[in-house]
Tab-separated table of N, CA and C and ligand atoms in Angstrom:
chain	number	residue	atom	x	y	z
A	1	MET	N	0.829	-1.195	0.000
A	1	MET	CA	0.000	0.000	0.000
A	1	MET	C	0.868	1.251	0.000
A	2	LYS	N	0.276	2.346	-0.413
A	2	LYS	CA	1.030	3.588	-0.472
A	2	LYS	C	1.215	4.164	0.926
A	3	VAL	N	2.415	4.664	1.171
A	3	VAL	CA	2.742	5.260	2.462
A	3	VAL	C	3.470	6.579	2.220
A	4	ALA	N	3.759	7.307	3.284
A	4	ALA	CA	4.510	8.553	3.149
A	4	ALA	C	5.886	8.244	2.560
A	5	ALA	N	6.374	9.133	1.732
A	5	ALA	CA	7.665	8.929	1.072
A	5	ALA	C	8.768	8.698	2.093
A	6	TYR	N	9.611	7.704	1.808
A	6	TYR	CA	10.729	7.403	2.699
A	6	TYR	C	11.939	6.991	1.882
A	7	TYR	N	13.106	7.020	2.512
A	7	TYR	CA	14.342	6.655	1.815
A	7	TYR	C	15.357	6.160	2.839
A	8	SER	N	16.446	5.585	2.320
A	8	SER	CA	17.506	5.092	3.191
A	8	SER	C	18.589	6.142	3.341
A	9	THR	N	18.994	6.385	4.567
A	9	THR	CA	20.056	7.361	4.814
A	9	THR	C	21.440	6.769	4.554
A	10	VAL	N	21.513	5.464	4.297
A	10	VAL	CA	22.804	4.833	4.015
A	10	VAL	C	22.816	4.253	2.597
A	11	ASP	N	21.942	4.800	1.724
A	11	ASP	CA	21.821	4.324	0.360
A	11	ASP	C	23.053	4.685	-0.463
A	12	LYS	N	23.253	3.937	-1.547
A	12	LYS	CA	24.287	4.261	-2.515
A	12	LYS	C	23.601	4.713	-3.805
A	13	PRO	N	24.276	5.512	-4.628
A	13	PRO	CA	23.663	5.969	-5.879
A	13	PRO	C	23.279	4.776	-6.754
A	14	PRO	N	22.257	4.862	-7.596
A	14	PRO	CA	21.366	6.018	-7.742
A	14	PRO	C	20.388	6.118	-6.575
A	15	TYR	N	20.281	7.292	-6.001
A	15	TYR	CA	19.413	7.500	-4.846
A	15	TYR	C	17.951	7.529	-5.249
A	16	VAL	N	17.141	6.807	-4.499
A	16	VAL	CA	15.709	6.774	-4.775
A	16	VAL	C	14.934	6.912	-3.469
A	17	TRP	N	13.707	7.361	-3.602
A	17	TRP	CA	12.797	7.360	-2.458
A	17	TRP	C	11.647	6.410	-2.777
A	18	HIS	N	11.010	5.937	-1.750
A	18	HIS	CA	9.949	4.936	-1.874
A	18	HIS	C	8.645	5.490	-1.305
A	19	ASP	N	7.516	4.937	-1.782
A	19	ASP	CA	6.234	5.314	-1.179
A	19	ASP	C	5.277	4.126	-1.158
A	20	ASP	N	5.850	2.911	-1.201
A	20	ASP	CA	5.017	1.707	-1.129
A	20	ASP	C	5.571	0.792	-0.039
A	21	SER	N	4.697	0.356	0.863
A	21	SER	CA	5.155	-0.474	1.979
A	21	SER	C	5.536	-1.876	1.524
A	22	ASN	N	5.136	-2.272	0.312
A	22	ASN	CA	5.467	-3.608	-0.194
A	22	ASN	C	6.680	-3.607	-1.108
A	23	CYS	N	7.327	-2.490	-1.278
A	23	CYS	CA	8.481	-2.417	-2.171
A	23	CYS	C	9.602	-3.333	-1.665
A	24	PRO	N	10.099	-4.260	-2.519
A	24	PRO	CA	11.145	-5.184	-2.073
A	24	PRO	C	12.431	-4.467	-1.667
A	25	THR	N	12.730	-3.392	-2.346
A	25	THR	CA	13.929	-2.625	-1.985
A	25	THR	C	13.685	-1.844	-0.702
A	26	GLY	N	12.525	-1.204	-0.630
A	26	GLY	CA	12.215	-0.412	0.547
A	26	GLY	C	12.132	-1.240	1.813
A	27	LYS	N	11.669	-2.484	1.663
A	27	LYS	CA	11.536	-3.337	2.845
A	27	LYS	C	12.891	-3.726	3.433
A	28	GLN	N	13.960	-3.587	2.635
A	28	GLN	CA	15.291	-3.928	3.132
A	28	GLN	C	15.907	-2.803	3.968
A	29	ILE	N	15.272	-1.642	3.951
A	29	ILE	CA	15.802	-0.525	4.738
A	29	ILE	C	15.494	-0.761	6.218
A	30	LYS	N	16.526	-0.749	7.041
A	30	LYS	CA	16.309	-0.910	8.484
A	30	LYS	C	15.636	0.337	9.041
A	31	ASP	N	14.852	0.153	10.087
A	31	ASP	CA	14.183	1.294	10.706
A	31	ASP	C	15.188	2.363	11.114
A	32	SER	N	16.371	1.937	11.566
A	32	SER	CA	17.380	2.889	12.025
A	32	SER	C	18.000	3.670	10.875
A	33	ASP	N	17.831	3.161	9.636
A	33	ASP	CA	18.414	3.829	8.461
A	33	ASP	C	17.340	4.537	7.636
A	34	LYS	N	16.113	4.569	8.128
A	34	LYS	CA	14.998	5.115	7.355
A	34	LYS	C	14.733	6.558	7.743
A	35	ALA	N	14.494	7.388	6.709
A	35	ALA	CA	14.109	8.770	6.929
A	35	ALA	C	12.950	9.073	5.994
A	36	TYR	N	12.218	10.138	6.281
A	36	TYR	CA	11.019	10.437	5.514
A	36	TYR	C	11.189	11.700	4.684
A	37	GLY	N	10.563	11.666	3.485
A	37	GLY	CA	10.623	12.812	2.606
A	37	GLY	C	11.176	12.432	1.251
A	38	LYS	N	11.368	13.442	0.405
A	38	LYS	CA	11.894	13.238	-0.946
A	38	LYS	C	13.062	14.199	-1.126
A	39	PRO	N	14.265	13.778	-0.769
A	39	PRO	CA	15.423	14.681	-0.849
A	39	PRO	C	15.714	15.113	-2.278
A	40	ALA	N	16.271	16.288	-2.443
A	40	ALA	CA	16.661	16.788	-3.759
A	40	ALA	C	17.647	15.827	-4.397
A	41	GLY	N	17.438	15.539	-5.680
A	41	GLY	CA	18.338	14.649	-6.391
A	41	GLY	C	17.926	13.190	-6.343
A	42	TYR	N	16.952	12.864	-5.506
A	42	TYR	CA	16.458	11.497	-5.439
A	42	TYR	C	15.328	11.330	-6.446
A	43	THR	N	15.218	10.120	-7.020
A	43	THR	CA	14.132	9.831	-7.948
A	43	THR	C	13.223	8.769	-7.336
A	44	HIS	N	12.023	8.663	-7.898
A	44	HIS	CA	11.054	7.695	-7.398
A	44	HIS	C	11.501	6.281	-7.744
A	45	CYS	N	11.518	5.414	-6.757
A	45	CYS	CA	11.900	4.014	-6.952
A	45	CYS	C	10.976	3.335	-7.973
A	46	LYS	N	11.564	2.650	-8.966
A	46	LYS	CA	10.748	1.976	-9.991
A	46	LYS	C	9.919	0.853	-9.398
A	47	ASP	N	10.461	0.148	-8.403
A	47	ASP	CA	9.732	-0.980	-7.824
A	47	ASP	C	8.479	-0.532	-7.091
A	48	CYS	N	8.450	0.713	-6.652
A	48	CYS	CA	7.279	1.211	-5.948
A	48	CYS	C	6.095	1.427	-6.874
A	49	ASN	N	6.326	1.408	-8.179
A	49	ASN	CA	5.233	1.604	-9.119
A	49	ASN	C	4.571	0.294	-9.507
A	50	ALA	N	5.170	-0.823	-9.141
A	50	ALA	CA	4.666	-2.124	-9.561
A	50	ALA	C	3.338	-2.441	-8.880
B	1	ZN	ZN1	10.692	1.361	-3.718
């Protein structure tokens, strides 16, 4: 389901943000590494559109 935009603070390029709670990439982000929002330069994760 759709959720507030989030991203990993320890991500490597290409940087993406997520907005789906079922995203396989997003689910790998640990709670301690998760932040909310859409930082400049980040693009929407392709897997979140599936
Ligand atoms: Zn995603």
